Coordinates of C-alpha atoms and ligand atoms in Angstrom, one line a residue:
M754 CA 2.1 16.2 -15.1
P755 CA -1.1 16.0 -17.9
N756 CA -4.4 16.7 -16.4
S757 CA -6.4 13.1 -16.3
E758 CA -7.6 12.0 -19.7
L759 CA -10.0 9.7 -17.8
T760 CA -13.5 11.3 -17.2
D761 CA -16.8 9.3 -16.8
R762 CA -20.3 9.7 -18.1
F763 CA -21.2 11.9 -14.6
G764 CA -18.4 14.5 -15.0
R765 CA -16.1 12.9 -12.2
T766 CA -12.3 12.9 -13.1
V767 CA -10.4 9.7 -12.3
N768 CA -7.1 10.4 -11.2
Y769 CA -6.5 7.7 -8.5
V770 CA -5.7 3.9 -8.9
R771 CA -5.7 1.4 -6.6
L772 CA -3.6 -1.6 -7.8
S773 CA -4.0 -5.2 -6.2
V774 CA -0.8 -6.9 -6.3
T775 CA -2.0 -10.1 -4.9
D776 CA -4.9 -12.0 -3.7
R777 CA -2.9 -13.9 -1.1
C778 CA -2.4 -12.9 2.3
D779 CA -0.7 -14.4 5.4
F780 CA -4.0 -13.2 7.6
R781 CA -7.4 -14.7 7.1
C782 CA -9.5 -11.8 8.6
V783 CA -12.9 -12.8 9.5
Y784 CA -14.5 -9.8 7.2
C785 CA -12.3 -10.2 4.6
M786 CA -12.0 -14.1 3.5
A787 CA -13.3 -17.4 4.2
E788 CA -11.3 -19.3 6.4
E789 CA -10.5 -22.0 3.4
M790 CA -9.7 -19.9 0.5
T791 CA -8.4 -21.1 -3.1
F792 CA -6.1 -18.7 -4.4
L793 CA -5.5 -17.9 -8.3
P794 CA -2.6 -19.8 -10.0
R795 CA 0.2 -17.8 -11.3
E796 CA -0.6 -17.8 -14.9
K797 CA -3.9 -16.1 -14.1
I798 CA -2.1 -13.1 -12.3
L799 CA -0.3 -10.5 -13.7
S800 CA 3.3 -10.4 -13.6
L801 CA 5.0 -7.6 -11.8
E802 CA 6.1 -6.2 -15.1
E803 CA 2.6 -6.0 -16.1
I804 CA 1.5 -4.2 -12.9
A805 CA 4.3 -1.8 -13.5
R806 CA 2.8 -1.3 -17.2
V807 CA -0.3 -0.8 -16.1
A808 CA 0.6 1.9 -13.4
R809 CA 2.8 3.4 -16.4
N810 CA 0.0 4.0 -18.6
F811 CA -2.5 5.4 -16.1
V812 CA 0.2 7.8 -15.2
T813 CA 0.5 8.7 -18.8
L814 CA -3.4 9.0 -19.0
G815 CA -3.1 11.5 -15.8
T816 CA -3.2 9.4 -12.7
Q817 CA -1.6 11.5 -10.0
K818 CA -2.3 9.0 -7.2
I819 CA -1.4 4.9 -7.0
R820 CA -2.1 2.9 -4.1
L821 CA -0.9 -0.8 -3.7
T822 CA -2.8 -3.1 -1.9
G823 CA -4.1 -6.6 -2.1
G824 CA -4.4 -9.4 -0.4
E825 CA -1.2 -8.6 1.3
P826 CA 0.9 -6.5 -0.9
L827 CA 4.1 -7.0 1.2
V828 CA 3.9 -11.1 0.6
R829 CA 4.4 -10.7 -3.2
R830 CA 7.7 -11.5 -4.0
G831 CA 9.6 -8.8 -5.8
I832 CA 7.7 -6.0 -4.2
V833 CA 10.2 -3.7 -3.2
D834 CA 11.6 -3.8 -7.1
L835 CA 7.8 -2.8 -7.9
V836 CA 7.6 0.0 -5.3
R837 CA 11.0 1.4 -6.7
E838 CA 9.7 1.0 -10.4
I839 CA 6.3 3.2 -9.6
G840 CA 8.4 5.1 -6.9
S841 CA 10.0 6.6 -10.1
M842 CA 6.9 7.5 -12.1
G843 CA 6.8 11.0 -10.6
L844 CA 3.4 10.6 -8.5
R845 CA 2.1 13.0 -6.4
D846 CA 0.7 10.6 -3.9
F847 CA 2.3 6.7 -3.8
A848 CA 0.6 4.8 -0.8
M849 CA 0.0 1.3 0.2
T850 CA -2.5 -0.6 2.3
T851 CA -0.8 -3.2 4.6
N852 CA -1.9 -5.5 7.5
G853 CA 2.1 -4.6 8.8
S854 CA 3.3 -8.0 9.5
Q855 CA 6.3 -7.8 6.9
L856 CA 7.1 -4.1 7.7
P857 CA 9.8 -5.0 10.1
A858 CA 11.9 -6.4 7.5
L859 CA 10.7 -4.2 4.5
A860 CA 9.8 -0.8 5.7
D861 CA 13.4 0.9 5.3
D862 CA 13.3 -0.5 1.5
L863 CA 9.9 0.6 0.8
R864 CA 10.5 4.4 2.0
K865 CA 13.9 4.4 0.0
G866 CA 12.1 3.1 -2.8
G867 CA 9.9 6.1 -3.0
L868 CA 6.6 5.1 -1.3
H869 CA 5.2 7.9 0.4
R870 CA 2.6 6.9 2.8
L871 CA 1.4 3.5 4.5
N872 CA -2.1 2.7 5.7
I873 CA -1.8 -0.2 8.4
S874 CA -4.7 -2.2 9.3
L875 CA -5.0 -2.5 13.2
D876 CA -8.3 -4.0 14.5
S877 CA -7.3 -4.8 18.1
L878 CA -4.7 -4.1 20.5
D879 CA -5.5 -7.4 22.7
P880 CA -3.4 -10.3 21.3
A881 CA -5.8 -12.9 21.7
K882 CA -8.6 -10.6 20.0
F883 CA -6.2 -9.9 17.4
H884 CA -5.6 -13.4 16.7
A885 CA -9.3 -14.5 16.5
I886 CA -10.3 -11.6 14.2
T887 CA -6.9 -12.1 11.8
R888 CA -7.4 -15.9 12.5
T889 CA -3.6 -16.3 11.9
G890 CA -2.0 -12.7 12.7
K891 CA -0.1 -12.2 15.8
L892 CA -0.2 -8.7 17.2
S893 CA 3.4 -8.1 18.2
Q894 CA 4.6 -8.4 14.7
V895 CA 2.3 -5.8 13.8
L896 CA 3.3 -3.2 16.2
D897 CA 6.9 -3.9 15.7
G898 CA 5.7 -3.3 11.9
I899 CA 4.4 -0.1 12.9
E900 CA 7.5 1.1 14.8
A901 CA 9.6 0.1 12.0
A902 CA 7.8 2.2 9.8
R903 CA 8.0 5.2 11.9
D904 CA 11.7 4.5 12.5
A905 CA 12.0 4.4 8.3
G906 CA 10.9 7.9 8.4
F907 CA 7.2 7.5 7.2
R908 CA 5.6 10.3 8.3
N909 CA 1.8 9.9 7.2
I910 CA 1.1 6.7 8.5
K911 CA -2.6 5.9 9.1
L912 CA -4.4 3.0 10.9
N913 CA -7.4 1.2 9.8
T914 CA -9.9 -0.6 12.0
V915 CA -12.9 -2.4 10.8
V916 CA -15.3 -2.1 13.9
M917 CA -17.6 -5.1 14.7
K918 CA -20.1 -5.1 17.6
G919 CA -19.1 -7.4 20.5
R920 CA -15.6 -8.1 18.6
N921 CA -13.6 -4.9 19.1
D922 CA -15.9 -2.0 19.5
E923 CA -15.4 -1.9 23.3
E924 CA -11.6 -1.5 22.2
I925 CA -12.3 2.0 20.4
P926 CA -11.2 4.2 23.2
E927 CA -7.9 2.3 23.5
L928 CA -7.2 2.4 19.7
I929 CA -7.6 6.1 19.9
E930 CA -5.0 6.3 22.6
F931 CA -2.6 4.5 20.8
A932 CA -3.0 6.7 17.8
R933 CA -2.9 9.6 19.9
T934 CA 0.4 8.3 22.0
R935 CA 2.1 7.7 18.4
Q936 CA 0.6 10.7 16.4
L937 CA -1.1 8.3 14.2
D938 CA -4.2 9.0 12.1
I939 CA -6.9 6.5 12.3
T940 CA -10.1 5.8 10.4
F941 CA -12.9 3.4 11.3
I942 CA -14.4 1.6 8.6
E943 CA -18.1 0.2 8.7
E944 CA -17.9 -3.7 7.4
M945 CA -19.1 -3.9 3.9
P946 CA -20.7 -6.9 2.5
L947 CA -18.1 -8.0 0.3
G948 CA -17.9 -11.8 -0.5
Q949 CA -20.0 -14.7 1.4
I950 CA -18.9 -15.3 4.9
S951 CA -20.2 -17.4 7.5
E952 CA -17.9 -16.7 10.5
H953 CA -20.4 -14.0 11.7
D954 CA -23.6 -12.2 10.9
R955 CA -22.5 -8.8 9.0
G956 CA -26.1 -7.3 9.9
L957 CA -25.6 -7.9 13.4
A958 CA -22.0 -7.2 13.8
L959 CA -22.4 -3.7 11.9
C960 CA -21.3 -0.9 14.2
T961 CA -22.1 2.4 12.3
S962 CA -19.6 5.4 12.3
E963 CA -22.3 7.4 14.3
E964 CA -22.3 4.7 17.3
V965 CA -18.4 4.8 16.9
R966 CA -18.1 8.6 17.1
S967 CA -20.5 8.7 20.4
I968 CA -18.0 5.8 22.2
I969 CA -15.1 8.4 21.5
R970 CA -17.2 11.4 22.6
R971 CA -17.1 9.8 26.0
H972 CA -13.7 10.7 26.3
H973 CA -13.0 13.1 23.6
E974 CA -14.5 16.3 21.9
L975 CA -14.6 15.5 18.2
E976 CA -15.2 18.2 15.5
L977 CA -15.6 17.6 12.0
T978 CA -13.4 19.0 9.7
G979 CA -13.7 20.2 6.2
D980 CA -10.6 17.9 5.0
D981 CA -11.4 16.3 1.8
S982 CA -9.1 13.6 0.4
G983 CA -11.5 13.1 -2.6
G984 CA -12.3 9.8 -1.3
P985 CA -14.8 8.1 1.3
S986 CA -13.3 9.2 4.4
R987 CA -14.8 12.2 6.5
Y988 CA -12.1 13.3 9.2
Y989 CA -12.6 14.7 12.5
R990 CA -10.1 16.4 14.9
M991 CA -10.0 16.4 18.8
P992 CA -9.2 19.8 20.4
D993 CA -6.1 18.6 22.2
S994 CA -4.6 16.4 19.3
A995 CA -3.0 16.7 16.0
I996 CA -4.3 13.4 14.7
R997 CA -7.2 12.9 12.4
V998 CA -10.0 10.6 13.1
G999 CA -11.6 9.3 10.0
F1000 CA -14.8 7.5 9.3
I1001 CA -15.5 5.2 6.1
S1002 CA -19.3 4.7 6.4
P1003 CA -20.6 3.0 3.3
H1004 CA -23.9 2.2 5.0
S1005 CA -24.8 5.6 6.2
H1006 CA -22.9 8.0 3.9
N1007 CA -22.8 7.7 0.2
F1008 CA -19.4 8.9 -1.2
C1009 CA -19.9 8.3 -4.8
A1010 CA -20.5 11.9 -6.0
T1011 CA -16.9 12.7 -5.5
C1012 CA -15.6 9.2 -6.4
N1013 CA -12.1 9.6 -8.2
R1014 CA -11.1 6.2 -8.1
V1015 CA -10.6 2.9 -9.9
R1016 CA -9.2 -0.7 -9.3
V1017 CA -7.3 -3.1 -10.7
T1018 CA -7.4 -6.6 -9.5
V1019 CA -4.3 -8.8 -9.8
E1020 CA -6.0 -10.6 -12.4
G1021 CA -5.8 -7.7 -14.6
R1022 CA -9.4 -6.7 -14.2
L1023 CA -10.4 -3.0 -14.1
L1024 CA -13.1 -2.4 -11.5
L1025 CA -14.8 1.0 -12.1
C1026 CA -16.8 0.5 -8.7
L1027 CA -16.1 -1.1 -5.5
G1028 CA -20.0 -1.8 -4.9
N1029 CA -20.8 -3.0 -8.5
E1030 CA -19.7 -5.9 -10.9
H1031 CA -18.7 -3.9 -14.1
S1032 CA -15.3 -4.7 -15.0
V1033 CA -12.7 -4.7 -18.1
D1034 CA -10.3 -7.2 -18.9
L1035 CA -6.9 -5.8 -19.0
L1036 CA -4.9 -8.5 -19.0
R1037 CA -6.1 -9.8 -22.1
V1038 CA -5.3 -6.5 -23.6
L1039 CA -1.9 -6.6 -22.1
R1040 CA -1.0 -10.0 -23.4
E1041 CA -2.5 -9.3 -26.8
H1042 CA -0.4 -6.2 -27.6
P1043 CA 3.0 -6.7 -25.9
E1044 CA 4.8 -4.1 -28.0
S1045 CA 2.5 -1.2 -28.3
D1046 CA 0.5 0.4 -25.4
E1047 CA -2.0 2.2 -27.6
T1048 CA -4.9 -0.1 -27.3
L1049 CA -4.3 -0.3 -23.5
R1050 CA -4.7 3.1 -23.1
Q1051 CA -7.8 3.4 -25.5
T1052 CA -9.5 0.3 -23.2
I1053 CA -9.0 2.2 -20.2
I1054 CA -10.1 5.3 -21.5
A1055 CA -13.4 3.7 -22.8
A1056 CA -13.8 1.4 -19.7
M1057 CA -14.7 4.9 -18.0
D1058 CA -18.1 5.0 -19.7
L1059 CA -18.8 1.9 -17.6
K1060 CA -18.5 3.7 -14.1
P1061 CA -21.7 3.4 -12.4
E1062 CA -23.2 6.7 -10.8
R1063 CA -23.2 4.9 -7.4
H1064 CA -22.9 1.8 -5.1
H1065 CA -25.6 0.2 -3.0
F1066 CA -24.9 -1.5 0.0
S1067 CA -27.5 -2.9 2.5
S1068 CA -27.1 -2.9 6.3
E1069 CA -28.8 -6.4 6.8
G1070 CA -25.1 -7.8 5.7
D1071 CA -26.7 -9.1 2.4
V1072 CA -24.1 -10.0 0.0
E1073 CA -24.3 -8.1 -3.1
I1074 CA -20.9 -8.5 -4.5
L1075 CA -19.8 -12.2 -4.6
R1076 CA -16.0 -10.9 -4.8
F1077 CA -13.7 -11.0 -1.4
M1078 CA -12.2 -7.6 -0.6
N1079 CA -8.9 -9.5 -0.8
M1080 CA -9.7 -10.0 -4.8
T1081 CA -11.2 -6.4 -5.0
G1082 CA -8.0 -4.9 -3.5
G1083 CA -9.2 -3.3 -0.6
Ligands
SAM2505 N1 -3.6 -6.9 3.7 C1 -3.9 -5.3 3.4 C2 -4.3 -5.0 4.9 O1 -4.7 -5.8 5.9 O2 -4.7 -3.7 4.8 C3 -4.5 -4.8 2.4 C4 -5.8 -5.3 1.9 S1 -6.9 -5.1 2.9 C5 -8.2 -6.0 1.9 C6 -7.7 -3.7 2.9 C7 -8.6 -2.9 3.9 O3 -9.8 -3.4 3.8 C8 -8.1 -3.3 5.5 O4 -8.0 -2.1 6.1 C9 -9.2 -4.2 5.9 O5 -9.7 -4.2 7.0 C10 -10.4 -3.7 5.0 N2 -11.6 -4.5 4.5 C11 -11.4 -6.0 4.2 N3 -12.6 -6.7 4.1 C12 -13.4 -5.4 4.5 C13 -14.9 -5.3 4.4 N4 -15.7 -6.6 4.1 N5 -15.5 -4.2 5.0 C14 -14.8 -3.4 5.2 N6 -13.3 -3.3 5.1 C15 -13.0 -4.4 4.7

């Protein structure tokens, strides 16, 4: 595996790519999407072959870690074939973020296809609240999905919970017990101002990681670990459990200095930062140069110069980024 050829102006090495495989989703989570969404027409999105081509070229440039996301990656037809293709590229880490709803049917094939890890979103253990947050989701389907992933042999399953005041903050102790019982890591995420939503006031709903930790500390000791995924999560442990409790705190903890990642949207836009609008159009390059990958690789290398030093999110919930998370590839 070559060292990454992708370095930005601030000396950060980029060796992690998050590929969004669809903007569509079977859920409409209140913090992620508007209730009525218009999704992209087929001709505007990368084909599975084009996504694999992007992945292969990033790997050639030294990428060691790829995560498939969306939208909901498991609603994209042919996703298992794409997983097989990328699973054979020799990655050190190959992961997916999913809402879990399709895992009962697909977990086995994903594991056999070479996927290493799963992050599964789970915001509530109460069926009615779960339905209210996801607008369309059925909790039992996701819980079955988590079991299916465990049965399929996935070892590193992590739960992701976006915490909102008055919505699911009182469920934090229950979610911790759920994770402890099943030996699953869990990460609590502060809501980010991505896309204009009217369903709730992001500023009022913001539950900071510090607040989440103080709720957990009523029940368990929490110790900060030095574990570093190279990403935004800070990890804590409880003395009587092997699981890790992560916190993604874009409002209170700036994690840009060690940022090692870029994203490619399903429209083929290479995004250099979650919290900035800079992007480069890879779809055009892919389609103008179907035979040779040289221009694609040069475009990716040159794009690193656009990676901004940091993002700025305000805690008032003001929208600074017009893209919804389903477009960004969360
Ligand atoms: N459909 C998959 C899922 O549900 O995990 C993958 C895509 S989703 C956009 C990826 C992650 O982004 C989820 O954990 C979701 O909770 C999180 N997310 C979406 N919008 C967010 C926001 N505005 N702030 C913080 N996290 C958000």
